[in-house]
mmCIF file of C-alpha atoms in Angstrom:
data_model
loop_
_atom_site.group_PDB
_atom_site.id
_atom_site.type_symbol
_atom_site.label_atom_id
_atom_site.label_comp_id
_atom_site.label_asym_id
_atom_site.label_seq_id
_atom_site.Cartn_x
_atom_site.Cartn_y
_atom_site.Cartn_z
ATOM 1 C CA MET A 1 0.000 0.000 0.000
ATOM 2 C CA ILE A 2 2.840 2.391 0.801
ATOM 3 C CA ALA A 3 4.441 1.631 -2.561
ATOM 4 C CA VAL A 4 1.216 2.553 -4.340
ATOM 5 C CA GLN A 5 1.028 5.828 -2.411
ATOM 6 C CA PHE A 6 4.662 6.561 -3.240
ATOM 7 C CA LEU A 7 4.077 5.924 -6.948
ATOM 8 C CA PHE A 8 0.972 8.119 -6.870
ATOM 9 C CA ALA A 9 2.909 10.946 -5.187
ATOM 10 C CA ALA A 10 5.772 10.600 -7.671
ATOM 11 C CA THR A 11 3.326 10.752 -10.575
ATOM 12 C CA LEU A 12 1.681 13.880 -9.186
ATOM 13 C CA ALA A 13 5.050 15.514 -8.548
ATOM 14 C CA PHE A 14 5.957 14.932 -12.191
ATOM 15 C CA ALA A 15 2.578 15.877 -13.673
ATOM 16 C CA PHE A 16 1.798 19.029 -11.665
ATOM 17 C CA PRO A 17 4.334 21.360 -13.353
ATOM 18 C CA MET A 18 3.193 20.096 -16.739
ATOM 19 C CA LEU A 19 -0.471 20.702 -15.884
ATOM 20 C CA ALA A 20 0.362 24.159 -14.546
ATOM 21 C CA GLY A 21 2.169 24.942 -17.790
ATOM 22 C CA VAL A 22 -0.788 23.796 -19.862
ATOM 23 C CA ALA A 23 -3.150 25.933 -17.755
ATOM 24 C CA TRP A 24 -0.854 28.960 -18.136
ATOM 25 C CA PHE A 25 -0.647 28.473 -21.907
ATOM 26 C CA ALA A 26 -4.422 28.047 -22.226
ATOM 27 C CA GLU A 27 -5.068 31.229 -20.245
ATOM 28 C CA ALA A 28 -2.506 33.173 -22.276
ATOM 29 C CA GLN A 29 -4.042 31.936 -25.533
ATOM 30 C CA PHE A 30 -7.529 32.864 -24.318
ATOM 31 C CA ARG A 31 -6.332 36.361 -23.364
ATOM 32 C CA ARG A 32 -4.723 36.848 -26.795
ATOM 33 C CA GLU A 33 -7.916 35.791 -28.574
ATOM 34 C CA THR A 34 -10.199 37.955 -26.451
ATOM 35 C CA ALA A 35 -7.871 40.954 -26.765
ATOM 36 C CA GLN A 36 -8.401 40.853 -30.523
ATOM 37 C CA LYS A 37 -12.201 40.884 -30.185
ATOM 38 C CA ASN A 38 -14.369 43.927 -29.961
ATOM 39 C CA PHE A 39 -15.610 44.276 -26.379
ATOM 40 C CA HIS A 40 -19.235 44.394 -27.550
ATOM 41 C CA ALA A 41 -18.787 41.103 -29.431
ATOM 42 C CA MET A 42 -17.618 39.232 -26.321
ATOM 43 C CA THR A 43 -19.933 36.918 -24.429
ATOM 44 C CA ASP A 44 -20.670 37.470 -20.750
ATOM 45 C CA ASP A 45 -18.528 34.439 -19.869
ATOM 46 C CA GLU A 46 -15.547 35.836 -21.750
ATOM 47 C CA ILE A 47 -15.888 39.216 -20.048
ATOM 48 C CA ALA A 48 -16.162 37.598 -16.609
ATOM 49 C CA THR A 49 -13.130 35.395 -17.268
ATOM 50 C CA VAL A 50 -10.994 38.364 -18.312
ATOM 51 C CA ILE A 51 -12.064 40.403 -15.273
ATOM 52 C CA LEU A 52 -11.413 37.533 -12.849
ATOM 53 C CA SER A 53 -8.082 36.770 -14.501
ATOM 54 C CA ASP A 54 -6.977 40.405 -14.189
ATOM 55 C CA HIS A 55 -8.085 40.485 -10.557
ATOM 56 C CA ARG A 56 -6.198 37.259 -9.792
ATOM 57 C CA ARG A 57 -3.058 38.633 -11.441
ATOM 58 C CA SER A 58 -3.264 41.871 -9.448
ATOM 59 C CA VAL A 59 -3.674 39.960 -6.177
ATOM 60 C CA ILE A 60 -0.660 37.763 -6.952
ATOM 61 C CA THR A 61 1.586 40.708 -7.868
ATOM 62 C CA ASP A 62 0.605 42.804 -4.825
#
């Protein structure tokens, strides 16, 4: 049982940076695409995502 837990932890330790990188790339791609759109053409979900993303970035940098 301990060996299974160790393998699981090792897998997570390897996969987490990769998943974080994928999430960062996806957010950056989304921001590039929405920056090219006219604000009035954006959906409510896109507007909310951009606002929350900007807020999260400002909290992290403060």
